[in-house]
Short mmCIF file of C-alpha atoms and ligand atoms in Angstrom, two decimals:
data_model
loop_
_atom_site.label_atom_id
_atom_site.label_comp_id
_atom_site.label_asym_id
_atom_site.label_seq_id
_atom_site.Cartn_x
_atom_site.Cartn_y
_atom_site.Cartn_z
CA MET A 1 87.03 63.90 99.24
CA SER A 2 83.27 63.82 98.82
CA TRP A 3 81.66 61.61 96.29
CA ALA A 4 78.05 62.49 96.95
CA ILE A 5 75.61 60.34 95.04
CA GLU A 6 72.32 62.02 95.31
CA GLY A 7 69.47 59.62 94.78
CA ALA A 8 69.19 57.10 92.04
CA ARG A 9 68.39 59.38 89.19
CA THR A 10 69.06 57.81 85.86
CA ARG A 11 70.48 61.00 84.47
CA ASP A 12 74.09 60.32 83.53
CA ARG A 13 75.52 62.02 86.51
CA PHE A 14 78.79 60.22 86.11
CA GLY A 15 78.71 60.54 82.39
CA LEU A 16 82.39 60.07 82.04
CA GLY A 17 82.42 56.76 83.91
CA ILE A 18 79.63 55.29 81.86
CA LEU A 19 81.29 56.53 78.74
CA LEU A 20 84.48 54.79 79.66
CA GLY A 21 82.77 51.76 81.13
CA MET A 22 84.60 52.25 84.39
CA SER A 23 83.51 51.22 87.86
CA GLN A 24 82.76 54.00 90.28
CA ALA A 25 85.79 53.11 92.38
CA SER A 26 88.24 53.17 89.50
CA MET A 27 86.76 56.37 88.22
CA THR A 28 87.26 57.90 91.65
CA SER A 29 90.88 56.96 91.71
CA THR A 30 91.41 58.24 88.14
CA LEU A 31 89.90 61.57 89.02
CA ASP A 32 91.87 61.71 92.25
CA GLY A 33 95.05 61.03 90.38
CA GLU A 34 94.31 63.66 87.79
CA TRP A 35 93.38 66.16 90.44
CA ALA A 36 96.64 65.43 92.26
CA GLN A 37 98.53 66.22 89.07
CA VAL A 38 96.62 69.44 88.56
CA CYS A 39 97.42 70.37 92.15
CA SER A 40 101.07 69.62 91.73
CA HIS A 41 101.26 71.92 88.70
CA MET A 42 99.39 74.62 90.51
CA ARG A 43 101.65 74.39 93.55
CA ASP A 44 104.67 74.99 91.33
CA GLU A 45 102.88 77.79 89.59
CA ILE A 46 101.53 79.83 92.50
CA GLY A 47 103.83 78.87 95.36
CA GLU A 48 103.32 76.98 98.59
CA ALA A 49 101.55 79.69 100.57
CA ALA A 50 98.86 80.46 98.02
CA PHE A 51 98.47 76.78 97.30
CA ASP A 52 97.88 76.00 100.97
CA SER A 53 95.33 78.77 101.22
CA TRP A 54 93.26 77.87 98.19
CA PHE A 55 93.94 74.37 96.95
CA LYS A 56 94.28 72.35 100.12
CA PRO A 57 90.62 72.77 101.07
CA MET A 58 89.46 71.69 97.59
CA ALA A 59 88.35 68.19 96.68
CA VAL A 60 86.99 66.42 93.62
CA HIS A 61 83.25 66.12 93.95
CA SER A 62 81.95 64.44 90.83
CA VAL A 63 81.94 64.40 87.07
CA ASP A 64 78.91 65.31 85.08
CA ALA A 65 78.93 64.89 81.30
CA GLY A 66 82.54 65.93 80.94
CA THR A 67 82.39 68.57 83.63
CA ALA A 68 84.54 67.91 86.67
CA ASN A 69 83.07 69.39 89.80
CA ILE A 70 85.42 70.52 92.52
CA CYS A 71 84.01 71.29 95.91
CA VAL A 72 85.11 73.97 98.32
CA PRO A 73 83.77 74.80 101.79
CA THR A 74 82.73 78.43 101.33
CA ARG A 75 81.22 80.72 98.73
CA PHE A 76 84.05 83.07 99.31
CA MET A 77 86.58 80.44 98.24
CA ARG A 78 84.45 79.44 95.29
CA ASP A 79 84.35 82.99 93.98
CA TRP A 80 88.00 83.56 94.54
CA ILE A 81 89.09 80.35 92.87
CA ALA A 82 86.70 80.85 89.99
CA ASN A 83 88.11 84.30 89.38
CA ASN A 84 91.72 83.50 89.80
CA TYR A 85 92.52 79.89 89.07
CA LEU A 86 89.69 78.22 87.25
CA ASN A 87 90.92 78.82 83.73
CA GLN A 88 94.25 77.30 84.62
CA ILE A 89 92.68 74.34 86.35
CA ARG A 90 90.44 73.68 83.37
CA ALA A 91 93.29 73.88 80.88
CA LEU A 92 95.51 71.61 82.95
CA TRP A 93 92.83 69.04 83.52
CA SER A 94 91.71 68.78 79.95
CA SER A 95 95.31 68.41 78.86
CA LEU A 96 95.52 65.39 81.17
CA ASN A 97 92.18 63.97 80.17
CA HIS A 98 90.46 65.07 76.97
CA GLN A 99 87.12 63.83 78.26
CA ILE A 100 87.11 66.66 80.77
CA THR A 101 85.86 69.64 78.89
CA ASP A 102 84.90 71.86 81.78
CA VAL A 103 85.52 72.34 85.49
CA GLU A 104 83.14 73.91 87.95
CA ILE A 105 83.50 74.87 91.56
CA ILE A 106 80.70 74.03 93.92
CA VAL A 107 80.18 74.88 97.54
CA THR A 108 79.73 71.98 99.90
CA ASN A 109 78.80 71.76 103.49
CA THR A 110 81.98 70.32 104.86
CA GLN A 111 80.32 69.06 108.01
CA SER A 112 78.06 66.59 106.21
CA GLY A 113 80.34 65.94 103.31
CA HIS A 114 77.37 66.22 100.97
CA GLY A 115 77.25 68.58 98.11
CA ILE A 116 75.01 71.39 99.20
CA LEU A 117 74.42 74.29 96.97
CA ALA A 118 75.20 77.73 98.24
CA GLN A 119 71.89 79.32 99.20
CA ALA A 120 72.05 81.92 96.47
CA SER A 121 72.56 79.28 93.85
CA GLN A 122 69.78 77.10 95.19
CA ASN A 123 67.39 80.00 95.16
CA ALA A 124 68.35 80.77 91.63
CA ARG A 125 67.65 77.22 90.55
CA GLN A 126 64.31 77.15 92.27
CA ALA A 127 63.46 80.43 90.70
CA GLN A 128 64.12 78.80 87.35
CA GLY A 129 61.52 76.18 88.24
CA ASN A 130 64.07 73.42 88.23
CA PRO A 131 64.39 72.31 91.82
CA ALA A 132 65.03 68.68 91.06
CA GLN A 133 68.34 69.11 89.26
CA PRO A 134 70.69 66.80 91.07
CA MET A 135 73.90 68.58 90.35
CA GLN A 136 74.58 71.73 92.21
CA LYS A 137 76.03 74.21 89.83
CA THR A 138 77.46 77.48 91.00
CA PRO A 139 76.30 80.76 89.61
CA VAL A 140 79.91 81.65 88.90
CA GLN A 141 80.91 80.50 85.48
CA ALA A 142 84.56 80.72 84.78
CA GLN A 143 84.00 81.92 81.26
CA GLU A 144 82.21 84.97 82.59
CA ALA A 145 84.64 85.68 85.37
CA PRO A 146 86.75 88.79 84.93
CA SER A 147 90.44 88.10 84.69
CA TYR A 148 91.07 90.20 87.77
CA GLY A 149 88.72 91.21 90.49
CA ARG A 150 85.74 89.56 92.01
CA PRO A 151 81.99 89.49 91.98
CA GLN A 152 80.19 92.56 93.17
CA GLU A 153 79.68 91.25 96.68
CA MET A 154 83.40 91.09 97.36
CA PRO A 155 84.20 94.74 98.08
CA ASN A 156 82.35 94.27 101.36
CA LEU A 157 85.37 92.41 102.55
CA ALA A 158 87.25 95.68 102.50
CA ASP A 159 84.80 97.19 104.97
CA GLN A 160 84.73 94.05 107.01
CA LEU A 161 88.50 93.90 107.42
CA GLY A 162 89.63 97.44 107.04
CA ALA A 163 89.06 100.90 108.38
CA GLN A 164 87.06 103.70 106.85
CA LEU A 165 88.94 105.97 104.50
CA ASP A 166 88.93 109.69 105.17
CA PRO A 167 87.28 111.25 102.11
CA ARG A 168 89.53 114.31 102.42
CA TYR A 169 92.74 112.31 102.10
CA THR A 170 93.05 112.22 98.34
CA PHE A 171 95.92 112.90 95.96
CA ASP A 172 94.17 116.10 94.90
CA ASN A 173 94.28 117.39 98.45
CA PHE A 174 97.89 116.46 99.02
CA VAL A 175 100.31 119.34 98.59
CA VAL A 176 103.58 118.26 97.06
CA GLY A 177 106.89 119.87 97.94
CA LYS A 178 110.51 118.87 98.11
CA PRO A 179 110.20 116.99 101.41
CA ASN A 180 107.44 114.67 100.22
CA GLU A 181 107.78 114.53 96.45
CA PHE A 182 109.44 111.12 96.41
CA ALA A 183 106.89 109.49 98.68
CA HIS A 184 104.10 111.13 96.72
CA ALA A 185 105.45 109.98 93.35
CA ALA A 186 105.91 106.42 94.62
CA SER A 187 102.38 106.39 96.03
CA LYS A 188 100.91 107.65 92.79
CA ARG A 189 102.78 105.05 90.83
CA VAL A 190 101.42 102.28 93.04
CA ALA A 191 97.89 103.67 92.87
CA GLU A 192 97.92 103.88 89.10
CA ALA A 193 99.72 100.65 88.29
CA ASP A 194 98.00 97.49 87.21
CA ILE A 195 100.78 95.26 88.37
CA PRO A 196 102.70 96.19 91.56
CA PRO A 197 105.67 98.30 90.42
CA PHE A 198 107.42 97.61 93.72
CA ASN A 199 106.25 95.42 96.52
CA PRO A 200 105.88 96.50 99.21
CA LEU A 201 105.83 100.26 99.12
CA PHE A 202 107.05 101.32 102.54
CA LEU A 203 106.39 104.94 103.55
CA TYR A 204 108.02 106.34 106.62
CA GLY A 205 108.49 109.67 108.33
CA GLY A 206 107.91 111.65 111.50
CA VAL A 207 104.58 112.38 113.16
CA GLY A 208 101.93 114.14 111.11
CA LEU A 209 103.85 114.40 107.85
CA GLY A 210 101.26 112.78 105.60
CA LYS A 211 101.83 109.01 105.62
CA THR A 212 98.22 108.18 106.41
CA HIS A 213 97.03 110.77 103.93
CA LEU A 214 99.05 109.13 101.15
CA MET A 215 97.88 105.64 102.04
CA HIS A 216 94.25 106.71 101.96
CA ALA A 217 94.89 108.48 98.67
CA ILE A 218 96.24 105.26 97.15
CA ALA A 219 93.25 103.31 98.43
CA HIS A 220 90.75 105.91 97.17
CA HIS A 221 92.31 105.93 93.75
CA MET A 222 92.41 102.16 93.50
CA ARG A 223 88.78 101.79 94.60
CA LEU A 224 87.70 104.42 92.13
CA VAL A 225 89.49 102.92 89.16
CA HIS A 226 88.91 99.26 90.10
CA PRO A 227 85.71 99.07 92.10
CA ASN A 228 85.83 95.28 91.93
CA ARG A 229 89.12 94.99 93.70
CA THR A 230 89.27 94.49 97.42
CA VAL A 231 91.39 97.26 98.86
CA VAL A 232 91.88 96.97 102.59
CA TYR A 233 93.36 99.73 104.72
CA LEU A 234 93.89 99.32 108.43
CA SER A 235 96.35 100.15 111.17
CA ALA A 236 98.83 97.55 112.35
CA GLU A 237 97.14 97.81 115.72
CA LYS A 238 93.81 96.83 114.23
CA PHE A 239 95.45 94.01 112.32
CA MET A 240 96.79 92.72 115.61
CA TYR A 241 93.46 92.94 117.42
CA ARG A 242 91.68 91.20 114.58
CA PHE A 243 94.26 88.45 114.68
CA ILE A 244 93.96 88.06 118.45
CA ARG A 245 90.19 87.90 118.17
CA ALA A 246 90.46 85.26 115.47
CA LEU A 247 92.73 83.22 117.72
CA ARG A 248 90.33 83.56 120.63
CA GLU A 249 87.32 82.61 118.54
CA GLN A 250 89.24 79.85 116.76
CA LYS A 251 88.67 81.53 113.42
CA THR A 252 92.23 81.85 112.27
CA VAL A 253 91.49 79.98 109.04
CA ASP A 254 88.90 82.61 108.13
CA PHE A 255 91.31 85.34 109.13
CA LYS A 256 94.06 83.98 106.92
CA GLU A 257 91.70 83.28 104.08
CA GLN A 258 90.31 86.77 104.14
CA PHE A 259 93.54 88.70 104.48
CA ARG A 260 95.31 86.56 101.94
CA SER A 261 92.63 87.15 99.38
CA VAL A 262 92.66 90.93 99.17
CA ASP A 263 93.92 92.70 96.09
CA MET A 264 95.65 95.49 97.94
CA LEU A 265 96.57 95.62 101.60
CA LEU A 266 97.61 98.88 103.28
CA ILE A 267 98.84 98.67 106.86
CA ASP A 268 99.55 101.89 108.74
CA ASP A 269 101.89 102.40 111.71
CA VAL A 270 103.73 99.10 111.43
CA GLN A 271 106.00 100.11 114.31
CA PHE A 272 103.08 99.19 116.55
CA ILE A 273 103.72 95.46 116.15
CA ALA A 274 107.38 95.72 117.15
CA GLY A 275 107.96 93.06 119.77
CA LYS A 276 104.59 91.37 119.05
CA GLU A 277 105.90 88.10 117.77
CA SER A 278 102.86 86.17 116.70
CA THR A 279 101.31 89.17 114.96
CA GLN A 280 104.57 89.66 113.10
CA GLU A 281 104.56 86.03 112.13
CA GLU A 282 101.02 86.32 110.79
CA LEU A 283 101.88 89.51 108.92
CA PHE A 284 104.91 87.78 107.47
CA HIS A 285 102.81 84.94 106.04
CA THR A 286 100.09 87.28 104.84
CA PHE A 287 102.79 89.35 103.20
CA ASN A 288 104.35 86.38 101.44
CA SER A 289 101.05 85.04 100.26
CA LEU A 290 99.98 88.38 98.79
CA VAL A 291 103.32 89.03 97.14
CA ASP A 292 103.25 85.53 95.67
CA GLN A 293 99.89 86.29 94.15
CA GLY A 294 101.11 89.60 92.77
CA ARG A 295 98.98 91.71 95.11
CA GLN A 296 100.17 95.13 96.17
CA ILE A 297 101.12 95.83 99.78
CA VAL A 298 101.69 99.33 101.20
CA LEU A 299 103.00 99.88 104.69
CA SER A 300 103.90 102.87 106.79
CA ALA A 301 105.85 103.50 109.96
CA ASP A 302 107.55 106.28 111.83
CA LYS A 303 110.97 104.81 110.98
CA SER A 304 112.56 102.87 108.18
CA PRO A 305 112.20 99.07 108.43
CA SER A 306 115.83 98.71 109.47
CA ASP A 307 115.41 101.22 112.29
CA ILE A 308 112.32 99.71 113.89
CA GLU A 309 113.50 97.91 116.96
CA GLY A 310 111.76 94.69 117.88
CA LEU A 311 110.92 93.76 114.30
CA GLU A 312 112.04 90.31 113.23
CA ASP A 313 114.91 90.29 110.77
CA ARG A 314 113.05 88.24 108.18
CA LEU A 315 110.18 90.74 108.24
CA LYS A 316 112.61 93.66 108.04
CA SER A 317 114.24 92.12 105.05
CA ARG A 318 110.86 91.63 103.32
CA LEU A 319 109.86 95.21 104.08
CA ASN A 320 113.10 96.51 102.68
CA HIS A 321 112.64 94.48 99.57
CA GLY A 322 110.35 96.82 97.66
CA LEU A 323 110.60 100.58 97.70
CA VAL A 324 111.24 102.49 100.91
CA ALA A 325 110.26 106.15 100.60
CA ASP A 326 110.57 108.71 103.36
CA LEU A 327 108.73 111.91 104.11
CA HIS A 328 111.06 114.61 105.38
CA ALA A 329 110.23 117.41 107.78
CA THR A 330 108.26 120.16 106.05
CA THR A 331 109.83 123.34 104.74
CA TYR A 332 108.41 126.84 105.10
CA GLU A 333 107.27 126.79 101.47
CA LEU A 334 105.48 123.48 101.84
CA ARG A 335 103.73 124.68 104.98
CA LEU A 336 102.59 127.78 103.13
CA GLY A 337 101.23 125.65 100.31
CA ILE A 338 99.42 123.33 102.72
CA LEU A 339 97.85 126.27 104.56
CA LEU A 340 96.59 127.79 101.33
CA SER A 341 95.16 124.47 100.22
CA LYS A 342 93.46 123.80 103.57
CA ALA A 343 92.07 127.33 103.72
CA GLU A 344 90.62 126.85 100.27
CA GLN A 345 89.02 123.58 101.35
CA LEU A 346 87.49 125.38 104.33
CA GLY A 347 86.28 128.13 102.03
CA VAL A 348 88.09 130.91 103.88
CA GLU A 349 90.44 133.56 102.63
CA LEU A 350 93.42 134.02 104.88
CA PRO A 351 95.33 137.31 104.92
CA SER A 352 98.78 136.53 103.55
CA LYS A 353 100.36 137.88 106.72
CA VAL A 354 98.50 135.31 108.78
CA THR A 355 99.49 132.49 106.42
CA GLU A 356 103.14 133.49 106.50
CA PHE A 357 103.05 133.87 110.24
CA LEU A 358 101.56 130.43 110.81
CA ALA A 359 103.88 128.75 108.32
CA TYR A 360 106.84 130.26 110.03
CA LYS A 361 105.76 129.70 113.60
CA ILE A 362 104.21 126.25 113.48
CA ALA A 363 106.93 124.15 112.03
CA SER A 364 106.52 120.97 114.05
CA ASN A 365 104.11 119.01 111.87
CA VAL A 366 101.26 119.41 109.44
CA ARG A 367 98.65 118.10 111.83
CA GLU A 368 99.45 120.90 114.28
CA LEU A 369 99.45 123.45 111.49
CA GLU A 370 96.06 122.25 110.38
CA GLY A 371 94.80 122.36 113.95
CA ALA A 372 95.97 125.96 114.28
CA LEU A 373 94.18 126.95 111.10
CA ASN A 374 90.99 125.24 112.22
CA ARG A 375 91.10 127.08 115.53
CA ILE A 376 91.57 130.45 113.88
CA VAL A 377 88.75 129.83 111.44
CA ALA A 378 86.40 128.49 114.10
CA HIS A 379 87.12 131.45 116.34
CA SER A 380 86.53 133.96 113.59
CA GLN A 381 83.24 132.33 112.65
CA LEU A 382 82.03 132.02 116.22
CA VAL A 383 82.78 135.57 117.30
CA GLY A 384 82.04 137.03 113.88
CA ARG A 385 85.36 138.84 113.58
CA PRO A 386 87.67 138.76 110.58
CA ILE A 387 90.90 136.80 110.77
CA THR A 388 93.84 139.09 111.51
CA LEU A 389 97.36 138.65 112.74
CA GLU A 390 96.31 139.89 116.17
CA THR A 391 93.34 137.58 116.61
CA SER A 392 95.38 134.65 115.31
CA GLN A 393 98.04 135.33 117.84
CA GLU A 394 95.46 135.61 120.60
CA VAL A 395 93.69 132.41 119.69
CA LEU A 396 96.90 130.43 119.34
CA HIS A 397 98.63 131.84 122.36
CA ASP A 398 99.35 128.47 123.99
CA LEU A 399 100.39 126.77 120.77
CA LEU A 400 102.71 129.58 119.85
CA ARG A 401 104.36 129.54 123.21
CA ALA A 402 104.92 125.80 122.88
CA ASN A 403 106.50 126.37 119.49
CA ASP A 404 108.55 129.28 120.78
CA ARG A 405 112.25 129.15 120.95
CA ARG A 406 115.00 131.57 121.76
CA VAL A 407 115.77 133.64 118.76
CA THR A 408 119.35 134.56 117.91
CA ILE A 409 120.66 137.65 116.16
CA GLU A 410 121.78 135.42 113.28
CA GLU A 411 118.24 134.13 112.83
CA ILE A 412 116.86 137.66 112.89
CA GLN A 413 119.35 138.73 110.24
CA LYS A 414 118.49 135.76 108.09
CA LYS A 415 114.75 136.22 108.39
CA VAL A 416 114.86 139.96 107.71
CA ALA A 417 117.20 139.49 104.77
CA GLU A 418 114.83 136.87 103.32
CA HIS A 419 111.85 139.10 103.85
CA PHE A 420 113.40 142.05 102.02
CA ASN A 421 115.15 139.90 99.49
CA ILE A 422 118.67 141.04 100.27
CA ARG A 423 121.80 139.06 101.08
CA VAL A 424 122.53 138.15 104.71
CA SER A 425 126.03 139.51 104.16
CA ASP A 426 124.45 142.93 103.68
CA MET A 427 123.64 142.90 107.38
CA HIS A 428 127.37 143.19 108.01
CA SER A 429 128.35 145.27 105.01
CA ALA A 430 129.02 148.97 104.84
CA ARG A 431 126.56 149.53 102.01
CA ARG A 432 124.38 152.53 102.65
CA ALA A 433 121.75 152.17 99.91
CA ARG A 434 118.31 152.52 101.49
CA SER A 435 117.21 149.11 100.14
CA VAL A 436 119.92 147.59 102.31
CA ALA A 437 120.26 150.08 105.14
CA ARG A 438 116.57 150.04 106.11
CA PRO A 439 116.30 146.25 106.51
CA ARG A 440 119.55 146.35 108.45
CA GLN A 441 118.03 148.91 110.82
CA ILE A 442 114.94 146.76 111.23
CA ALA A 443 117.13 143.77 112.06
CA MET A 444 118.97 145.82 114.68
CA TYR A 445 115.67 147.00 116.14
CA LEU A 446 114.37 143.45 116.34
CA SER A 447 117.61 142.26 117.90
CA LYS A 448 117.12 144.83 120.62
CA GLN A 449 113.46 143.86 121.08
CA LEU A 450 113.79 140.11 120.96
CA THR A 451 117.13 139.27 122.50
CA SER A 452 118.81 140.21 125.73
CA ARG A 453 121.93 141.41 123.93
CA SER A 454 123.30 144.84 124.79
CA LEU A 455 123.61 147.61 122.18
CA PRO A 456 127.39 147.12 121.78
CA GLU A 457 126.92 143.37 121.40
CA ILE A 458 124.32 143.93 118.71
CA GLY A 459 126.58 146.44 117.00
CA ARG A 460 129.39 143.94 116.87
CA LYS A 461 127.13 141.38 115.21
CA PHE A 462 126.28 143.91 112.49
CA GLY A 463 129.72 144.23 111.04
CA GLY A 464 131.38 145.79 114.11
CA ARG A 465 129.15 148.87 114.23
CA ASP A 466 129.11 151.28 117.11
CA HIS A 467 126.37 151.05 119.77
CA THR A 468 125.16 154.54 118.77
CA THR A 469 124.39 153.21 115.28
CA VAL A 470 122.19 150.58 116.86
CA MET A 471 120.50 153.19 119.04
CA HIS A 472 119.86 155.32 115.99
CA ALA A 473 118.39 152.34 114.12
CA VAL A 474 116.00 151.57 116.99
CA LYS A 475 114.77 155.17 117.11
CA LYS A 476 114.41 155.37 113.34
CA VAL A 477 112.31 152.21 113.15
CA GLU A 478 110.04 153.40 115.97
CA GLU A 479 109.59 156.75 114.30
CA LEU A 480 108.84 155.33 110.86
CA GLY A 481 106.35 152.96 112.41
CA LEU A 482 104.40 155.89 113.81
CA HIS A 483 103.86 157.44 110.39
CA ASP A 484 103.86 154.54 107.97
CA ARG A 485 101.26 151.85 108.67
CA ASP A 486 102.56 149.39 106.09
CA PHE A 487 106.04 149.70 107.46
CA ALA A 488 104.78 149.15 111.02
CA GLU A 489 102.85 146.04 109.95
CA ASP A 490 105.88 144.61 108.21
CA VAL A 491 108.00 145.04 111.27
CA GLU A 492 105.28 143.64 113.48
CA LEU A 493 104.93 140.57 111.27
CA LEU A 494 108.65 139.96 111.43
CA ARG A 495 108.64 140.44 115.17
CA ARG A 496 105.89 137.88 115.64
CA MET A 497 107.47 135.40 113.28
CA LEU A 498 110.66 135.59 115.19
CA GLY A 499 109.07 134.84 118.50
CA GLY A 500 107.77 138.15 119.74
CA VAL A 501 104.53 136.67 121.00
CA SER A 502 103.55 139.15 123.63
N1 ATP B 601 101.43 117.36 101.99
C1 ATP B 601 100.26 117.46 102.60
N2 ATP B 601 99.24 118.09 101.98
C2 ATP B 601 98.06 118.23 102.59
N3 ATP B 601 97.79 117.77 103.82
C3 ATP B 601 98.76 117.14 104.48
C4 ATP B 601 100.04 116.95 103.91
N4 ATP B 601 100.81 116.30 104.79
C5 ATP B 601 100.05 116.07 105.85
N5 ATP B 601 98.82 116.58 105.69
C6 ATP B 601 97.71 116.58 106.63
O1 ATP B 601 98.24 116.55 107.93
C7 ATP B 601 97.46 115.71 108.77
C8 ATP B 601 98.36 114.65 109.35
O2 ATP B 601 98.78 113.79 108.30
P1 ATP B 601 98.81 112.21 108.45
O3 ATP B 601 97.77 111.75 109.43
O4 ATP B 601 98.77 111.63 107.09
O5 ATP B 601 100.22 112.05 109.10
P2 ATP B 601 101.04 110.74 109.48
O6 ATP B 601 102.36 110.91 108.87
O7 ATP B 601 100.26 109.53 109.15
O8 ATP B 601 101.15 110.91 111.05
P3 ATP B 601 101.26 109.81 112.22
O9 ATP B 601 102.68 109.38 112.22
O10 ATP B 601 100.89 110.58 113.44
O11 ATP B 601 100.31 108.71 111.91
C9 ATP B 601 96.35 115.15 107.92
O12 ATP B 601 95.19 115.89 108.14
C10 ATP B 601 96.84 115.36 106.50
O13 ATP B 601 95.78 115.60 105.60
#
């Protein structure tokens, strides 16, 4: 509590006391009592955690002509309180004491206990040619404060606490397909909502499936639409290191204050803090404080909260409380879409055969697919050759081998049937129509080329046909390939898709 009496100016600094004919001591206790009541209301209203963060460090400073001045130790707190709680404080206080018509927040130097104006405010006053004003008013007037958000200086906090956002990771650049449509829709909803629709949003899925991309997209959108809001994105690892540094430098109060004051917090790769107890504890409190204040939290991990081992139960239960959305492994169609979108971003036109080939062959994750595309494009630009199936295969030789797997006759039949748009059952049927017979012959040829099965074995897999039928099919396909370039390319594409890398 700091009752700073600055000099013996006759100005009615304690206007209220004189008005009421009270002694300074009794006025102090009246104000203290009223402030305690305001605090008690606010604690009920905003919850223990937020109250501890913001109200505990506050104290009554003075009263000036009906304006109660509350002091806080930092400008940051002043701005936050002014933007978020001042209207409530003012209303509560004047309902307790009609003489209080206004409340202002001032920044004090807590070391000396004297009211010292924040530098910016002091400069402003001097600039107005009024340096002798005893009362230190803040430049933040509650009436002018936006109902949500903060003064222009606040977004810096996002850079201070968080990581840079990748400008490419936007919703526009995110290709939506069956495996990610739920996670995408949930992310969009969070990004576009004014009040958290679910808290937290928890995104999870395997490596390289787009979790980080979606988180950045949410943050980009939020920063664009609400430039005044503090949107902080960082990895759980970074959160931990920041916390450890704060502990080491004895700045945990600042750490808590800062993280608990953001408007949106996005933490990536939460699995990283499994088994890290004190970081989990800190995250837990940060989480509660933000949720209490109605701030959105978005988290991601490689597993669902329940499946992350080494995560405290109470944290798991909080993480499960909002919406948990998973990203599934990509499908061929989604990979095609992503390739087309990435190629467009790179400004290159990919032959459709190359796109189909890559989408089929590189099924592990999107990051690898993107890497493959980048390699092909870089190679083509460096050597000045167009992108073809052959050069792609050459350039990606190692990657393709890593993605290679033993192909079965069933897979060949399925792939060829898909390619020619016929039923897989036609591979076994007796139908002789060319539209069915030719793909069947190609499938037999590829079975001979790509598997170690004998001719009779292959025949049996094609509806119990004789080995001579298979032999005939192989010859026919070779022959046709010699005279029909399109046909040969089709077969070659299928061969490469199915693992014929050599
Ligand atoms: N649906 C998509 N549309 C466009 N690009 C995508 C899509 N999914 C993933 N990507 C791209 O794939 C790359 C890897 O995605 P991202 O880093 O978001 O994966 P992640 O799930 O966070 O992986 P990790 O678990 O390794 O952190 C990024 O370059 C991203 O842009």
